[in-house]
Amino acid sequence: MTTEINSEEKAKREDFANLWITTHSNEIPSDSIPFVKQKLEDLPTNRQTTIQALNLKNPVIALLLSLFFGCLGIDRFYNGQIGLGIGKLLTLGGLGLWTIIDWFLIMGAVKKNNLNKLTLVI
């Protein structure tokens, strides 16, 4: 059963989508922004609070954790990757090599993980 939404409801959904994208665009991959915006515009108003309550990780914090505590795997624990965090901890960041590689990859990993969380809710 399809229901037509009125222009006022459509405008509210678009405003919500634009505000959410403006606020969280640095926490998801930039190439996925149009997809997320469309999904948010299609989202019923009563489900918007679920999206607002979603706990997304900050990629900059992950990078800082990686720079200062990367050899202990703290950056991977922060991103919710417990197994990789334990592996990184036990190997002292792959004897430093894994730590250096993560300086370049951790922000993308956090953004991808945030996108996965978001798509599960949408």
Coordinates of N, CA and C in Angstrom, one line a residue:
M1 N 0.8 -1.2 0.0 CA 0.0 0.0 0.0 C 0.9 1.2 0.0
T2 N 0.8 2.0 -1.0 CA 1.6 3.2 -1.1 C 0.8 4.4 -0.6
T3 N 1.5 5.3 0.0 CA 0.8 6.5 0.5 C 1.5 7.7 -0.1
E4 N 0.8 8.7 -0.5 CA 1.4 9.9 -1.0 C 1.7 10.8 0.2
I5 N 2.9 11.4 0.1 CA 3.3 12.3 1.2 C 3.0 13.7 0.7
N6 N 2.5 14.6 1.6 CA 2.3 15.9 1.2 C 3.5 16.8 1.1
S7 N 3.4 17.9 0.5 CA 4.6 18.7 0.3 C 5.3 19.2 1.6
E8 N 4.5 19.4 2.6 CA 5.0 19.8 3.9 C 5.9 18.7 4.5
E9 N 5.3 17.5 4.5 CA 6.1 16.3 5.0 C 7.4 16.1 4.2
K10 N 7.3 16.3 2.9 CA 8.4 16.1 2.0 C 9.5 17.2 2.4
A11 N 9.1 18.4 2.6 CA 10.0 19.4 3.0 C 10.7 19.2 4.3
K12 N 9.9 18.6 5.3 CA 10.5 18.3 6.6 C 11.6 17.2 6.4
R13 N 11.3 16.2 5.6 CA 12.2 15.1 5.4 C 13.5 15.6 4.7
E14 N 13.3 16.5 3.7 CA 14.5 17.1 3.0 C 15.3 17.9 4.0
D15 N 14.7 18.7 4.8 CA 15.4 19.5 5.8 C 16.2 18.6 6.8
F16 N 15.5 17.5 7.2 CA 16.2 16.6 8.1 C 17.4 16.0 7.4
A17 N 17.3 15.6 6.2 CA 18.4 14.9 5.4 C 19.5 15.9 5.2
N18 N 19.2 17.2 4.9 CA 20.2 18.2 4.7 C 21.0 18.5 5.9
L19 N 20.2 18.6 7.0 CA 20.8 18.9 8.3 C 21.7 17.8 8.8
W20 N 21.2 16.6 8.6 CA 22.0 15.4 9.1 C 23.3 15.3 8.2
I21 N 23.2 15.5 6.9 CA 24.4 15.4 6.0 C 25.4 16.5 6.4
T22 N 24.9 17.7 6.6 CA 25.8 18.8 7.0 C 26.5 18.5 8.3
T23 N 25.8 18.0 9.2 CA 26.4 17.7 10.5 C 27.4 16.5 10.5
H24 N 27.0 15.5 9.7 CA 27.8 14.2 9.8 C 28.6 13.9 8.5
S25 N 28.7 14.8 7.6 CA 29.4 14.5 6.3 C 30.8 14.0 6.5
N26 N 31.5 14.5 7.6 CA 32.9 14.1 7.8 C 33.0 12.7 8.4
E27 N 31.9 12.1 8.8 CA 31.9 10.8 9.4 C 31.6 9.6 8.5
I28 N 31.2 9.9 7.3 CA 30.9 8.9 6.3 C 31.7 9.1 5.0
P29 N 31.9 8.1 4.2 CA 32.7 8.3 3.0 C 32.0 9.3 2.1
S30 N 32.7 10.2 1.5 CA 32.2 11.3 0.7 C 31.4 10.8 -0.5
D31 N 31.9 9.7 -1.1 CA 31.2 9.1 -2.3 C 29.8 8.5 -2.0
S32 N 29.5 8.3 -0.7 CA 28.2 7.7 -0.3 C 27.2 8.8 0.1
I33 N 27.6 10.1 0.1 CA 26.7 11.1 0.6 C 25.4 11.2 -0.2
P34 N 25.4 11.1 -1.5 CA 24.1 11.2 -2.3 C 23.2 10.0 -1.9
F35 N 23.8 8.8 -1.8 CA 23.0 7.6 -1.4 C 22.4 7.8 0.0
V36 N 23.1 8.3 0.9 CA 22.6 8.5 2.3 C 21.6 9.6 2.3
K37 N 21.8 10.6 1.6 CA 20.8 11.7 1.5 C 19.5 11.3 1.0
Q38 N 19.5 10.5 -0.1 CA 18.3 9.9 -0.7 C 17.6 9.0 0.3
K39 N 18.3 8.2 1.0 CA 17.7 7.3 2.0 C 17.1 8.0 3.1
L40 N 17.8 9.1 3.6 CA 17.2 9.9 4.7 C 16.0 10.7 4.2
E41 N 15.9 11.1 3.0 CA 14.7 11.8 2.5 C 13.6 10.8 2.4
D42 N 13.8 9.6 2.1 CA 12.8 8.6 2.1 C 12.3 8.0 3.4
L43 N 13.1 8.4 4.5 CA 12.8 7.8 5.8 C 11.6 8.5 6.4
P44 N 10.7 7.7 7.0 CA 9.5 8.3 7.7 C 10.0 9.2 8.8
T45 N 9.2 10.2 9.1 CA 9.6 11.2 10.2 C 9.7 10.5 11.5
N46 N 8.9 9.5 11.8 CA 8.9 8.8 13.1 C 10.2 8.0 13.3
R47 N 11.0 7.7 12.3 CA 12.2 7.0 12.4 C 13.4 7.9 12.5
Q48 N 13.2 9.2 12.4 CA 14.4 10.1 12.4 C 15.1 10.1 13.7
T49 N 14.4 9.9 14.8 CA 15.0 9.9 16.1 C 16.0 8.8 16.2
T50 N 15.7 7.7 15.6 CA 16.7 6.5 15.6 C 18.0 6.9 14.9
I51 N 17.9 7.7 13.8 CA 19.1 8.1 13.1 C 19.9 9.1 14.0
Q52 N 19.1 10.0 14.6 CA 19.8 11.0 15.5 C 20.5 10.4 16.7
A53 N 20.0 9.3 17.1 CA 20.6 8.6 18.3 C 21.7 7.7 17.9
L54 N 22.0 7.5 16.7 CA 23.0 6.7 16.2 C 24.4 7.2 16.6
N55 N 25.2 6.4 17.2 CA 26.5 6.8 17.8 C 27.6 6.5 16.7
L56 N 27.9 7.5 15.9 CA 29.0 7.4 14.9 C 30.3 7.8 15.5
K57 N 31.4 7.1 15.1 CA 32.7 7.4 15.6 C 33.3 8.6 14.7
N58 N 34.2 9.3 15.4 CA 34.8 10.5 14.7 C 36.2 10.0 14.1
P59 N 36.3 10.1 12.8 CA 37.6 9.6 12.2 C 38.8 10.4 12.7
V60 N 38.7 11.6 13.0 CA 39.8 12.4 13.5 C 40.3 11.9 14.8
I61 N 39.4 11.5 15.7 CA 39.8 10.9 17.0 C 40.5 9.6 16.8
A62 N 40.0 8.8 15.8 CA 40.6 7.5 15.5 C 42.1 7.8 15.0
L63 N 42.3 8.8 14.2 CA 43.6 9.1 13.7 C 44.5 9.5 14.9
L64 N 44.0 10.4 15.7 CA 44.8 10.8 16.9 C 45.2 9.6 17.8
L65 N 44.2 8.7 18.0 CA 44.5 7.5 18.8 C 45.5 6.6 18.1
S66 N 45.4 6.6 16.7 CA 46.4 5.8 16.0 C 47.8 6.4 16.1
L67 N 47.9 7.7 16.0 CA 49.2 8.4 16.1 C 49.8 8.2 17.4
F68 N 49.1 8.2 18.5 CA 49.7 8.2 19.8 C 49.6 6.8 20.5
F69 N 48.6 6.0 20.2 CA 48.5 4.7 20.8 C 48.3 3.6 19.8
G70 N 48.7 3.8 18.6 CA 48.5 2.8 17.5 C 49.2 1.5 17.8
C71 N 50.3 1.5 18.4 CA 51.0 0.2 18.6 C 50.3 -0.6 19.7
L72 N 49.4 -0.1 20.4 CA 48.6 -0.8 21.4 C 47.2 -1.2 20.8
G73 N 46.9 -0.8 19.6 CA 45.7 -1.2 19.0 C 44.5 -0.4 19.5
I74 N 44.7 0.7 20.2 CA 43.6 1.5 20.7 C 42.7 2.0 19.6
D75 N 43.3 2.4 18.5 CA 42.5 2.9 17.4 C 41.5 1.8 16.9
R76 N 41.9 0.6 16.8 CA 41.0 -0.5 16.3 C 40.0 -0.8 17.4
F77 N 40.3 -0.7 18.7 CA 39.3 -0.9 19.7 C 38.2 0.2 19.6
Y78 N 38.7 1.4 19.4 CA 37.8 2.5 19.3 C 36.8 2.3 18.1
N79 N 37.3 1.7 17.0 CA 36.4 1.5 15.8 C 35.6 0.3 16.0
G80 N 35.7 -0.4 17.1 CA 34.8 -1.6 17.3 C 35.4 -2.9 16.7
Q81 N 36.6 -2.8 16.3 CA 37.3 -4.0 15.7 C 38.2 -4.7 16.8
I82 N 37.5 -5.4 17.6 CA 38.2 -5.9 18.8 C 39.3 -6.9 18.4
G83 N 39.0 -7.8 17.5 CA 39.9 -8.8 17.1 C 41.2 -8.2 16.5
L84 N 41.0 -7.2 15.6 CA 42.2 -6.5 15.1 C 42.9 -5.7 16.2
G85 N 42.2 -5.2 17.1 CA 42.8 -4.5 18.2 C 43.7 -5.4 19.1
I86 N 43.2 -6.6 19.3 CA 44.0 -7.6 20.1 C 45.2 -8.0 19.3
G87 N 45.0 -8.3 18.0 CA 46.1 -8.6 17.2 C 47.2 -7.6 17.1
K88 N 46.8 -6.3 17.0 CA 47.7 -5.2 17.0 C 48.4 -5.0 18.4
L89 N 47.7 -5.3 19.4 CA 48.2 -5.2 20.8 C 49.3 -6.2 21.0
L90 N 49.0 -7.5 20.6 CA 49.9 -8.6 20.9 C 51.2 -8.5 20.0
T91 N 51.1 -7.9 18.9 CA 52.3 -7.8 18.0 C 52.9 -6.4 18.1
L92 N 52.5 -5.6 19.0 CA 52.9 -4.2 19.2 C 52.8 -3.5 17.9
G93 N 51.7 -3.6 17.3 CA 51.4 -2.8 16.0 C 52.1 -3.5 14.9
G94 N 52.2 -4.8 14.9 CA 53.0 -5.5 13.8 C 54.4 -5.0 13.7
L95 N 55.0 -4.8 14.9 CA 56.4 -4.3 15.1 C 56.5 -2.9 14.5
G96 N 55.4 -2.2 14.6 CA 55.4 -0.8 14.1 C 54.9 -0.6 12.7
L97 N 55.0 -1.6 11.9 CA 54.7 -1.5 10.5 C 53.1 -1.3 10.3
W98 N 52.4 -2.1 11.0 CA 50.9 -2.1 11.0 C 50.5 -0.7 11.5
T99 N 51.1 -0.2 12.5 CA 50.8 1.1 13.1 C 51.0 2.2 12.0
I100 N 52.1 2.2 11.3 CA 52.3 3.2 10.3 C 51.3 3.1 9.2
I101 N 51.0 1.9 8.7 CA 50.0 1.7 7.7 C 48.6 2.2 8.1
D102 N 48.3 2.0 9.4 CA 47.0 2.5 9.9 C 46.9 4.0 10.0
W103 N 48.0 4.7 10.0 CA 47.9 6.2 10.0 C 47.3 6.6 8.8
F104 N 47.4 5.9 7.7 CA 46.8 6.2 6.4 C 45.4 5.6 6.2
L105 N 45.1 4.5 6.9 CA 43.9 3.8 6.6 C 42.8 3.9 7.6
I106 N 43.1 4.3 8.8 CA 42.2 4.3 9.9 C 41.0 5.2 9.7
M107 N 41.2 6.4 9.2 CA 40.1 7.3 9.0 C 39.1 6.7 8.0
G108 N 39.5 6.1 6.9 CA 38.6 5.5 6.0 C 37.9 4.3 6.6
A109 N 38.6 3.5 7.4 CA 38.0 2.4 8.1 C 36.9 2.8 9.0
V110 N 37.1 3.9 9.7 CA 36.0 4.4 10.6 C 34.8 4.9 9.8
K111 N 35.1 5.6 8.7 CA 34.0 6.2 7.9 C 33.2 5.0 7.3
K112 N 33.9 4.0 6.9 CA 33.2 2.8 6.3 C 32.4 2.1 7.4
N113 N 32.9 2.0 8.6 CA 32.2 1.3 9.7 C 30.9 2.2 10.0
N114 N 31.1 3.5 10.0 CA 29.9 4.4 10.3 C 28.9 4.2 9.2
L115 N 29.3 4.1 8.0 CA 28.3 3.9 6.9 C 27.6 2.6 7.0
N116 N 28.3 1.5 7.4 CA 27.7 0.2 7.6 C 26.6 0.3 8.8
K117 N 27.0 1.0 9.9 CA 26.0 1.2 11.0 C 24.8 1.9 10.5
L118 N 25.0 3.0 9.7 CA 23.9 3.8 9.2 C 23.0 3.0 8.3
T119 N 23.5 2.3 7.4 CA 22.7 1.5 6.4 C 21.9 0.4 7.1
L120 N 22.4 -0.1 8.2 CA 21.6 -1.1 9.0 C 20.4 -0.5 9.6
V121 N 20.5 0.8 10.0 CA 19.4 1.5 10.6 C 18.4 2.0 9.6
I122 N 18.9 2.5 8.5 CA 18.0 3.0 7.4 C 17.3 1.8 6.8

